[in-house]
Coordinates of C-alpha atoms in Angstrom, one line a residue:
M9 CA 0.0 0.0 0.0
E10 CA 1.2 3.5 -0.7
K11 CA 2.6 5.8 1.9
L12 CA 0.1 6.7 4.7
P13 CA -1.4 10.0 4.1
T14 CA -1.0 12.8 6.6
E15 CA -3.6 15.0 4.9
L16 CA -7.3 14.3 4.1
N17 CA -9.1 16.4 1.5
I18 CA -12.8 16.3 2.1
I19 CA -15.8 17.7 0.2
T20 CA -19.4 17.7 1.0
L21 CA -22.1 19.0 -1.5
N22 CA -25.8 19.0 -1.8
C23 CA -26.3 18.4 -5.5
W24 CA -30.0 19.3 -5.8
G25 CA -30.8 16.4 -8.1
L26 CA -34.5 15.9 -7.6
L27 CA -35.9 13.8 -10.5
H28 CA -38.4 15.8 -12.7
L29 CA -38.1 18.8 -10.3
S30 CA -34.6 20.0 -10.4
A31 CA -33.9 22.1 -13.5
H32 CA -31.0 21.0 -15.8
R33 CA -30.4 18.1 -13.4
A34 CA -28.3 15.7 -15.7
D35 CA -26.2 18.5 -17.1
R36 CA -25.5 20.0 -13.7
L37 CA -24.6 16.8 -12.0
T38 CA -22.3 15.9 -14.9
A39 CA -20.6 19.2 -14.5
I40 CA -20.2 18.6 -10.7
G41 CA -18.4 15.4 -11.5
R42 CA -16.0 17.3 -13.7
E43 CA -15.4 19.8 -11.0
L44 CA -14.6 17.1 -8.5
A45 CA -12.1 15.5 -10.8
A46 CA -10.4 18.8 -11.4
A47 CA -10.4 20.0 -7.7
D48 CA -7.2 21.3 -6.3
P49 CA -6.1 19.7 -4.0
P50 CA -7.6 16.4 -5.3
P51 CA -10.3 15.1 -3.0
H52 CA -9.9 11.9 -0.9
I53 CA -13.4 11.6 0.4
V54 CA -16.5 13.1 -1.0
G55 CA -20.1 13.1 0.5
L56 CA -23.1 13.9 -1.8
Q57 CA -26.6 14.6 -0.9
E58 CA -29.6 14.8 -3.1
C59 CA -28.1 12.6 -5.8
W60 CA -31.4 10.7 -6.2
T61 CA -30.9 8.6 -9.3
Q62 CA -28.5 5.8 -10.3
E63 CA -28.0 7.6 -13.6
D64 CA -26.6 10.8 -12.0
Y65 CA -24.5 8.8 -9.7
R66 CA -23.0 6.8 -12.5
S67 CA -22.5 10.2 -14.5
I68 CA -20.4 11.4 -11.5
R69 CA -18.5 8.2 -11.1
R70 CA -17.5 8.3 -14.9
E71 CA -16.1 11.8 -14.4
T72 CA -14.2 10.9 -11.1
R73 CA -13.1 7.4 -11.7
F74 CA -9.5 8.2 -11.8
V75 CA -9.5 10.4 -8.8
L76 CA -12.1 8.6 -6.7
P77 CA -12.1 5.1 -7.9
F78 CA -14.3 3.7 -5.0
G79 CA -17.9 4.7 -4.2
K80 CA -21.2 3.7 -2.8
F81 CA -24.7 4.7 -3.7
Y82 CA -27.0 4.2 -0.8
H83 CA -30.6 2.9 -1.2
S84 CA -33.3 3.9 1.3
G85 CA -37.0 4.4 1.4
A86 CA -39.4 4.3 -1.5
F87 CA -37.4 6.7 -3.7
G88 CA -33.9 6.4 -2.2
G89 CA -32.0 8.4 0.3
G90 CA -30.1 10.6 -2.2
L91 CA -26.8 9.9 -0.5
A92 CA -23.6 8.8 -1.9
I93 CA -19.9 8.6 -0.7
L94 CA -16.9 8.6 -3.1
S95 CA -13.3 7.7 -1.9
R96 CA -9.7 7.4 -3.1
W97 CA -9.3 4.3 -0.9
P98 CA -11.2 1.0 -0.6
I99 CA -14.5 1.1 1.3
E100 CA -14.4 -1.9 3.7
E101 CA -18.0 -1.7 5.0
T102 CA -21.1 0.3 4.6
T103 CA -24.4 0.7 6.4
M104 CA -27.5 2.8 5.7
F105 CA -28.8 3.8 9.0
R106 CA -32.4 5.1 8.7
Y107 CA -33.5 7.8 11.2
P108 CA -36.3 6.5 13.6
L109 CA -38.0 9.9 13.4
N110 CA -38.1 11.2 9.9
G111 CA -41.1 13.3 8.8
R112 CA -44.7 12.2 8.3
P113 CA -46.3 10.2 5.6
T114 CA -49.2 12.6 5.5
A115 CA -46.7 15.3 4.2
F116 CA -46.4 13.4 1.0
F117 CA -45.8 16.7 -0.9
R118 CA -42.6 17.2 1.2
G119 CA -41.2 13.7 0.6
D120 CA -38.9 13.4 3.6
W121 CA -40.7 10.3 5.0
F122 CA -40.8 8.5 1.7
V123 CA -37.1 8.9 0.8
G124 CA -36.1 7.3 4.2
K125 CA -33.6 9.9 5.3
G126 CA -30.7 8.6 7.4
V127 CA -27.0 8.3 7.7
A128 CA -24.8 6.7 5.0
C129 CA -22.0 5.1 6.8
A130 CA -18.7 4.0 5.3
K131 CA -15.5 2.6 6.8
I132 CA -12.6 3.6 4.5
R133 CA -9.2 2.1 5.0
Y134 CA -6.2 4.2 4.2
G135 CA -3.4 2.2 5.8
P136 CA -2.7 -1.4 7.0
A137 CA -2.9 -0.8 10.8
D138 CA -6.1 -1.6 12.7
K139 CA -6.8 2.1 13.3
D140 CA -5.8 3.4 9.8
V141 CA -9.6 3.7 9.1
V142 CA -11.8 6.8 8.5
E143 CA -15.4 6.3 9.4
V144 CA -17.6 8.7 7.2
F145 CA -21.2 9.6 8.1
N146 CA -23.0 11.4 5.4
T147 CA -26.4 12.7 6.1
H148 CA -29.2 15.0 4.9
T149 CA -31.5 15.8 7.9
H150 CA -35.1 16.8 7.8
A151 CA -35.8 20.2 6.2
V152 CA -37.2 23.3 7.8
Y153 CA -40.5 23.9 6.2
E154 CA -42.1 26.0 9.0
H155 CA -40.2 29.0 9.9
P156 CA -40.6 30.7 13.3
P157 CA -42.0 33.0 14.5
N158 CA -44.6 33.0 11.8
K159 CA -45.2 29.2 12.2
T160 CA -44.1 26.6 14.9
D161 CA -41.4 24.4 13.5
S162 CA -43.1 21.0 14.1
Y163 CA -40.2 19.1 12.6
M164 CA -37.7 20.5 15.3
V165 CA -38.1 17.3 17.3
H166 CA -37.2 15.3 14.2
R167 CA -33.9 17.1 13.6
L168 CA -33.1 16.9 17.3
A169 CA -33.6 13.2 17.2
Q170 CA -31.5 12.9 14.0
S171 CA -28.7 14.8 15.5
W172 CA -28.9 12.6 18.6
E173 CA -28.6 9.5 16.4
M174 CA -25.6 10.9 14.5
A175 CA -23.8 11.7 17.8
K176 CA -24.2 8.2 18.9
L177 CA -22.7 6.9 15.7
V178 CA -19.8 9.3 15.7
R179 CA -19.1 8.6 19.3
G180 CA -19.0 4.8 18.7
A181 CA -16.4 5.4 15.9
A182 CA -14.2 7.6 18.1
E183 CA -14.3 5.0 20.8
R184 CA -13.0 2.5 18.4
G185 CA -10.0 4.7 17.8
H186 CA -11.0 5.7 14.2
L187 CA -11.1 9.1 12.7
A188 CA -14.7 10.0 12.3
V189 CA -16.0 12.5 9.7
A190 CA -19.6 13.6 9.8
L191 CA -20.7 15.6 7.0
G192 CA -23.6 16.8 4.9
D193 CA -26.6 19.1 4.8
F194 CA -27.8 19.5 8.4
N195 CA -30.5 21.9 7.6
D196 CA -29.8 24.1 10.6
V197 CA -27.5 27.0 11.5
P198 CA -24.5 27.0 13.8
L199 CA -25.2 26.8 17.5
S200 CA -28.8 25.9 16.8
L201 CA -30.3 23.5 19.2
S202 CA -29.8 20.5 16.9
Y203 CA -26.3 21.6 16.3
R204 CA -25.6 21.7 20.0
M205 CA -27.2 18.4 20.5
L206 CA -24.7 16.8 18.1
T207 CA -21.5 18.7 19.3
A208 CA -22.2 18.3 23.0
H209 CA -22.7 14.5 22.7
A210 CA -19.8 13.5 20.4
P211 CA -16.1 14.4 20.5
I212 CA -16.3 16.3 17.2
K213 CA -15.3 19.7 16.0
D214 CA -16.9 21.9 13.4
A215 CA -14.0 22.4 11.0
W216 CA -15.3 25.8 9.9
R217 CA -15.5 27.2 13.3
V218 CA -12.1 25.9 14.3
L219 CA -10.6 28.5 11.8
N220 CA -13.5 31.0 12.0
P221 CA -14.8 30.9 15.6
D222 CA -16.5 34.3 15.2
S223 CA -18.4 33.4 12.0
S224 CA -22.2 34.1 11.6
L225 CA -24.8 32.1 13.5
G226 CA -27.2 32.1 10.5
A227 CA -28.6 34.6 8.0
A228 CA -28.5 38.2 8.9
I229 CA -32.2 38.1 9.4
H230 CA -32.0 35.1 11.7
E231 CA -32.9 35.8 15.4
L232 CA -29.4 34.7 16.9
E233 CA -27.5 36.6 14.3
R234 CA -29.7 39.8 14.8
A235 CA -28.9 39.7 18.5
R236 CA -25.2 40.1 17.7
R237 CA -26.1 43.5 15.9
R238 CA -23.6 43.0 13.1
P239 CA -23.7 44.8 9.8
I240 CA -25.4 43.0 7.0
P241 CA -22.5 41.0 5.4
T242 CA -21.6 41.3 1.8
A243 CA -21.7 38.3 -0.6
A244 CA -17.8 38.0 -0.5
F245 CA -17.6 38.2 3.3
N246 CA -20.3 35.5 3.6
I247 CA -18.3 33.2 1.3
T248 CA -14.8 33.6 2.7
E249 CA -15.6 34.3 6.4
N250 CA -19.2 32.9 7.3
G251 CA -18.9 29.8 5.2
V252 CA -22.3 30.4 3.5
T253 CA -23.5 27.5 1.3
S254 CA -27.3 28.1 1.1
Q255 CA -29.3 31.1 -0.2
S256 CA -26.2 33.1 -1.2
T257 CA -26.6 36.0 -3.5
Y258 CA -23.9 34.3 -5.6
N259 CA -26.1 31.4 -6.3
T260 CA -28.2 31.9 -9.4
W261 CA -31.1 29.6 -8.2
G262 CA -32.0 32.1 -5.6
W263 CA -32.5 34.8 -8.2
S264 CA -35.7 36.0 -9.5
K265 CA -37.3 34.2 -12.5
P266 CA -36.8 37.1 -14.9
D267 CA -33.1 37.1 -14.0
Q268 CA -32.8 33.4 -14.3
R269 CA -34.4 33.5 -17.7
A270 CA -32.1 36.3 -18.9
L271 CA -29.2 34.3 -17.6
S272 CA -30.1 31.2 -19.6
R273 CA -30.6 33.1 -22.7
G274 CA -27.2 34.7 -22.4
K275 CA -28.6 38.3 -22.6
R276 CA -26.0 39.8 -20.1
P277 CA -23.2 38.4 -17.9
M278 CA -25.2 38.8 -14.8
L279 CA -22.2 39.3 -12.5
V280 CA -22.6 39.8 -8.7
E281 CA -20.4 42.4 -7.2
P282 CA -18.5 41.2 -4.1
D283 CA -19.8 44.0 -1.9
T284 CA -23.5 43.1 -2.8
P285 CA -25.5 42.8 0.5
D286 CA -26.3 39.1 1.3
P287 CA -28.8 39.2 4.2
R288 CA -30.3 35.6 3.6
G289 CA -27.1 33.6 3.0
K290 CA -26.6 30.9 5.8
R291 CA -24.3 28.0 6.5
I292 CA -26.1 24.7 6.8
D293 CA -23.6 22.4 5.3
Y294 CA -20.9 21.1 7.6
I295 CA -17.8 19.0 8.0
F296 CA -17.3 17.7 11.5
F297 CA -14.4 15.6 12.5
T298 CA -12.9 13.9 15.6
P299 CA -9.4 15.2 16.4
Q300 CA -8.4 11.8 18.0
V301 CA -5.7 13.5 20.1
S302 CA -3.2 11.1 21.7
S303 CA 0.1 11.3 23.4
I304 CA 3.3 9.9 22.1
P305 CA 6.7 9.8 23.8
N306 CA 9.4 12.3 22.9
P307 CA 12.4 10.4 21.7
V308 CA 14.7 12.8 23.8
F309 CA 13.1 11.6 26.9
R310 CA 13.3 7.9 26.2
L311 CA 15.7 7.3 29.1
S312 CA 16.2 4.4 31.3
G313 CA 17.1 4.1 35.0
P314 CA 16.2 6.4 38.0
T315 CA 16.9 9.5 36.1
A316 CA 14.0 8.7 33.6
P317 CA 11.2 11.2 33.7
R318 CA 7.8 10.1 35.0
A319 CA 5.3 9.3 32.2
S320 CA 2.5 11.7 31.8
R321 CA -0.8 11.5 29.8
D322 CA -0.7 15.2 29.4
V323 CA 0.9 17.1 26.6
G324 CA 4.2 17.8 28.5
D325 CA 6.8 15.9 30.5
G326 CA 8.4 14.6 27.3
M327 CA 5.2 13.8 25.7
H328 CA 4.1 15.1 22.3
A329 CA 0.4 15.5 21.2
R330 CA -0.7 14.0 18.0
G331 CA -4.0 14.3 16.3
W332 CA -6.0 15.8 13.4
V333 CA -6.2 19.5 12.9
V334 CA -7.7 21.8 10.3
K335 CA -5.2 22.9 7.7
D336 CA -7.7 24.7 5.4
I337 CA -11.4 25.0 4.9
R338 CA -13.3 26.9 2.2
V339 CA -16.6 27.2 0.2
G340 CA -16.3 25.7 -3.3
M341 CA -18.3 24.9 -6.4
L342 CA -18.8 28.6 -7.0
S343 CA -18.3 28.4 -10.7
R344 CA -21.3 28.2 -13.1
H345 CA -22.1 25.8 -15.8
P346 CA -20.0 26.7 -18.8
E347 CA -23.0 26.4 -21.3
L348 CA -26.2 27.0 -19.1
G349 CA -24.6 29.8 -17.1
C350 CA -26.4 28.6 -13.8
S351 CA -24.9 27.6 -10.6
L352 CA -24.0 23.9 -10.4
S353 CA -26.5 23.3 -7.5
D354 CA -28.6 25.4 -5.2
H355 CA -25.9 24.9 -2.5
F356 CA -22.2 25.4 -2.6
S357 CA -19.8 22.8 -1.4
V358 CA -17.7 22.8 1.8
E359 CA -14.1 21.6 1.1
A360 CA -11.7 21.0 4.1
T361 CA -8.2 19.7 4.5
L362 CA -7.4 17.9 7.7
L363 CA -3.7 17.4 8.7
L364 CA -2.4 14.7 11.0
H365 CA -0.1 16.9 13.1
T366 CA 2.4 16.0 15.9
S367 CA 3.2 18.9 18.2
E368 CA 6.8 20.3 17.7
R369 CA 7.6 20.6 21.2
P370 CA 6.1 19.3 24.5
S371 CA 4.5 21.7 26.7
S372 CA 1.9 21.6 29.6
R373 CA 1.7 25.3 30.0
P374 CA -1.5 27.1 29.2
A375 CA -1.7 29.1 26.1
S376 CA -0.2 32.5 26.1
P377 CA -2.5 35.4 25.4
P378 CA -3.2 36.3 21.8
L379 CA -1.2 38.9 20.0
P380 CA -3.1 42.0 19.0
S381 CA -4.1 42.0 15.5
E382 CA -4.0 45.0 13.3
P383 CA -7.5 46.7 13.5
N384 CA -7.6 47.9 10.0
K385 CA -6.0 45.1 8.2
R386 CA -8.0 44.0 5.1
H387 CA -7.6 41.1 2.9
S388 CA -8.9 41.0 -0.7
A389 CA -9.4 37.6 -2.3
R390 CA -11.5 36.2 -4.9
P391 CA -14.6 34.6 -3.3
G392 CA -14.1 31.0 -2.8
S393 CA -10.5 30.9 -3.8
A394 CA -8.5 28.2 -2.0
Q395 CA -6.6 30.0 0.8
S396 CA -3.9 27.9 2.6
H397 CA -4.0 28.5 6.4
R398 CA -0.6 27.9 7.8
P399 CA 0.3 28.0 11.4
A400 CA 0.4 31.5 12.9
A401 CA 2.1 32.9 15.7
E402 CA -1.0 33.9 17.5
N403 CA -2.1 31.5 20.2
Q404 CA -5.9 32.0 20.2
N405 CA -8.2 29.2 21.4
P406 CA -11.3 28.8 19.2
E407 CA -12.6 26.1 21.5
H408 CA -12.7 28.7 24.4
D409 CA -14.7 31.0 22.1
H410 CA -17.0 28.1 21.2
A411 CA -17.6 27.2 24.7
A412 CA -18.2 30.9 25.6
S413 CA -20.7 31.1 22.7
L414 CA -22.7 28.1 24.1
L415 CA -22.7 29.6 27.5
A416 CA -23.9 33.0 26.3
L417 CA -26.7 31.4 24.3
E418 CA -27.9 29.6 27.4
H419 CA -28.0 33.0 29.1
G420 CA -29.8 34.9 26.2
T421 CA -26.8 36.9 25.3
Y422 CA -23.9 36.7 22.9
L423 CA -20.7 38.5 22.0
Q424 CA -20.1 42.2 22.4
S425 CA -21.6 44.1 19.6
P426 CA -18.9 45.5 17.3
T427 CA -18.9 48.6 15.1
G428 CA -19.0 48.2 11.3
S429 CA -15.2 48.8 11.1
E430 CA -14.5 45.9 13.4
V431 CA -15.9 43.4 11.0
R432 CA -13.1 42.9 8.6
V433 CA -12.8 40.6 5.5
G434 CA -9.4 39.5 6.8
S435 CA -10.7 38.3 10.1
R436 CA -10.1 34.6 9.2
L437 CA -6.3 35.3 8.6
D438 CA -6.1 37.3 11.9
L439 CA -7.8 34.5 13.8
R440 CA -5.8 31.6 12.5
I441 CA -4.0 29.5 15.2
S442 CA -1.2 27.2 15.2
Y443 CA -1.6 23.5 14.7
D444 CA -0.1 23.0 18.2
E445 CA -2.6 25.2 19.7
Q446 CA -5.5 23.3 18.0
L447 CA -4.1 20.0 19.4
R448 CA -3.8 21.7 22.9
S449 CA -7.4 23.0 22.9
F450 CA -8.7 19.7 21.5
A451 CA -6.9 17.7 24.2
V452 CA -8.5 19.8 26.9
E453 CA -12.1 19.2 25.7
S454 CA -11.7 15.7 24.3
P455 CA -9.3 13.4 26.3
S456 CA -7.6 10.6 24.4
L457 CA -9.9 7.8 23.4
S458 CA -9.2 4.1 23.1
S459 CA -11.1 1.1 22.1
A460 CA -11.0 -0.1 25.8
S461 CA -12.3 3.0 27.4
R462 CA -15.2 5.2 27.3
V463 CA -15.3 8.9 27.9
R464 CA -18.2 10.8 29.7
Y465 CA -19.1 14.0 28.1
D466 CA -20.7 16.9 30.0
G467 CA -23.5 17.1 27.5
L468 CA -25.9 20.0 27.5
P469 CA -27.0 22.1 30.5
C470 CA -30.0 20.6 32.4
T471 CA -32.1 23.5 31.3
T472 CA -31.5 22.8 27.7
Y473 CA -32.6 19.1 28.2
D474 CA -35.7 20.5 29.9
D475 CA -36.4 22.5 26.6
V476 CA -35.9 19.4 24.5
L477 CA -38.3 17.4 26.7
S478 CA -40.8 20.2 26.4
L479 CA -40.6 20.1 22.6
I480 CA -41.0 16.2 22.7
H481 CA -44.1 16.5 25.0
G482 CA -45.6 19.3 22.8
Y483 CA -45.1 17.2 19.7
T484 CA -46.4 14.0 21.3
H485 CA -49.6 16.0 22.2
R486 CA -49.9 17.2 18.6
E487 CA -49.5 13.5 17.2
H488 CA -52.1 12.1 19.7
A489 CA -54.5 14.8 18.4
Q490 CA -53.7 13.8 14.8
Q491 CA -54.4 10.2 15.8
R492 CA -57.7 10.9 17.4
W493 CA -58.9 13.0 14.4
R494 CA -57.9 10.4 12.0
F495 CA -59.7 7.7 13.8
V496 CA -62.7 10.0 13.9
H497 CA -62.4 10.4 10.1
F498 CA -62.2 6.6 9.6
F499 CA -65.3 5.9 11.8
A500 CA -67.3 8.7 10.3
W501 CA -66.9 7.4 6.7
S502 CA -67.6 4.0 7.8
F503 CA -70.9 5.1 9.1
V504 CA -71.4 7.1 5.8
V505 CA -70.6 4.2 3.6
L506 CA -72.9 1.8 5.5
A507 CA -75.8 4.4 5.4
S508 CA -75.3 4.9 1.6
Y509 CA -75.5 1.2 1.1
V510 CA -78.7 1.0 2.9
A511 CA -80.1 4.2 1.2
V512 CA -79.7 2.8 -2.3
W513 CA -82.5 0.3 -1.4
F514 CA -84.9 3.2 -1.0
V515 CA -83.9 5.2 -4.1
P516 CA -86.6 4.7 -6.8
G517 CA -85.5 2.5 -9.7
R518 CA -86.1 5.3 -12.1
Y519 CA -83.1 7.3 -10.7
P520 CA -80.2 4.9 -11.0
G521 CA -77.7 7.8 -11.3
I522 CA -78.5 8.7 -7.7
S523 CA -77.7 5.2 -6.5
F524 CA -74.5 5.1 -8.4
A525 CA -73.3 8.5 -7.2
L526 CA -74.0 7.4 -3.5
L527 CA -72.1 4.3 -3.9
V528 CA -69.1 5.9 -5.7
L529 CA -68.8 8.9 -3.5
S530 CA -69.3 7.0 -0.2
S531 CA -66.7 4.3 -1.4
L532 CA -64.1 7.0 -2.2
G533 CA -64.7 8.7 1.1
F534 CA -64.4 5.4 2.9
L535 CA -61.1 4.5 1.1
A536 CA -59.7 7.9 2.4
G537 CA -61.0 7.2 5.9
A538 CA -59.3 3.8 5.8
V539 CA -56.0 5.3 4.9
D540 CA -56.4 7.7 7.8
G541 CA -57.3 4.8 10.0
L542 CA -54.2 2.9 9.1
M543 CA -52.0 5.8 9.6
A544 CA -53.5 6.5 13.0
L545 CA -53.0 2.8 13.9
L546 CA -49.6 2.1 12.5
F547 CA -47.9 5.5 12.4
F548 CA -49.3 8.0 14.8
G549 CA -50.1 5.5 17.4
G550 CA -47.3 3.1 16.5
A551 CA -44.0 3.6 15.0
E552 CA -43.7 7.3 15.6
M553 CA -45.0 7.2 19.2
R554 CA -42.5 4.4 20.1
A555 CA -39.7 6.3 18.5
L556 CA -40.6 9.4 20.5
S557 CA -40.8 7.4 23.6
E558 CA -37.2 6.1 23.0
F559 CA -35.9 9.6 22.4
E560 CA -37.6 10.9 25.4
W561 CA -36.1 8.3 27.6
E562 CA -32.6 8.9 26.2
I563 CA -33.0 12.5 26.8
M564 CA -34.2 12.1 30.4
N565 CA -31.2 9.7 30.9
A566 CA -28.8 12.2 29.5
K567 CA -30.3 14.9 31.8
A568 CA -29.9 12.6 34.8
T569 CA -26.3 11.8 33.9
A570 CA -25.6 15.5 33.4
S571 CA -27.1 16.3 36.8
G572 CA -25.5 13.3 38.6
A573 CA -28.7 11.7 39.3
L574 CA -28.4 8.4 37.5
G575 CA -31.4 6.2 37.5
L576 CA -33.7 9.3 38.0
A577 CA -34.9 9.1 34.5
Q578 CA -36.3 5.6 34.9
Q579 CA -38.0 6.5 38.1
L580 CA -39.6 9.6 36.7
Q581 CA -40.8 7.7 33.8
E582 CA -42.3 4.9 35.8
D583 CA -44.0 7.5 38.1
M584 CA -45.6 9.1 34.9
G585 CA -46.8 5.6 33.8
G586 CA -44.7 5.0 30.7
G587 CA -43.3 6.8 27.8
G588 CA -44.5 9.8 26.0
G589 CA -46.0 7.9 23.2
G590 CA -46.1 4.2 24.5
G591 CA -49.3 4.4 26.2
G592 CA -51.0 1.8 28.6
D593 CA -48.9 -0.5 30.4
E594 CA -46.3 -1.1 27.8
K595 CA -42.8 -0.9 29.1
V596 CA -40.3 0.9 27.0
W597 CA -37.3 0.8 29.4

């Protein structure tokens, strides 16, 4: 086997390949394949979402066969999960894990339930050793169809449950000693509740926020971002600093219909100036990774006899830290189709380079204060251009900023509100940190993992678990109401159809049309009622309620663990008489 890699180039992209619905689907996905094949640096692992058809998948494979010779198209649900993983190295094992909570069959016009959304898992071997494995988890979580405050987001519980399941998968991979990479379209903004559900229960880092800890928390019109009172970002700033992948002003699929038609006819170049305001751009596509920080001995300290230093698990006392750090991350796939002139997808890609780094010198001392940056320094770069982020002298700690952000969110506040001049295009370069400092910060928050040990995570604050439980209870109440009304619908039409069958006996023979209309209309109504009755029995009162009960128990158990009251969750559940959706005397523990 070739020399073990010390860098991993990873790409994730939502291809927007809906059959019969996405414009120019085949042409765009073929162009996406060409872009992947020509990417610099060449990708090692690619996760695709919304690649719905085998034809489109094979088209991409043809274009990337020399760069990414291995791949897997994942099958799920009635129409497929739309997930695919491409790799430079052999794929040893795959699994399609379907989310227990994933939309409702009654929302057939949205399709999430029918495609069987889940996590496409792949074990990719890049070396001969047992732990020379990358476990990739590619997902596309439930979309946000109801936007607060105008509407209640009834699918919030589904995305929380999906983040919870993803966290368990990633945690298992990390405990096996493997590098875990979770990527895809998570359909939620940074530091949202579903985002925190994932990052608080798995030893993973958001690659973008490692290098850009002060990036936006959503679109400029989003509640969390408005609370920071930042100026409206420009299109270029959103790409280079905020990592915007969705609803960017640069993306032609968000333009008005007249502009899209003019673009397709080639009437004018339709260029977007870099300083164009971009109030709706947001980051919902992510690359998460497990740093897998470990301690290795310093050859200088490999002494014998009574003078040998005492071994230490900390970074120091002759021990070096080794783990994965973020070398570079950027937004990609900004180019347009060479003939159609449109963007290649309604999302841009996220492209990251991870580096397996060993600290240059052992040190157990805390990080020194960051050096002041130049307040008026500006950086001009082509939006989306590849920028290499080398180690810098500044010793800033992005994990401290991340933890402070989470704490501030819990208390309803956030960062100090800057003036417009303090938001600089060059802030990413000013905030870049050394690889050693990344390892040091990762080691503090994520102790070394091994296959023989399990690490307890602090999780979320108890008040946050209470909020999640409140959402579960509210959604459970909604689904119980849906179940009742659908049973009412079924029994009502059962009565109507029986009454119609009786009534035809009393219709005079000279009016056969009336009898026929009664039979047809009542039969059609009974058919609709029967479908509702089956859904009330099998889905609203069956699969979904049981999945909700499982999720509720696990959240209560996590809350009890966080508060130190182990076993309290079970006792509370027993006192309440069962799970949130189990009903009756059924035991779900």
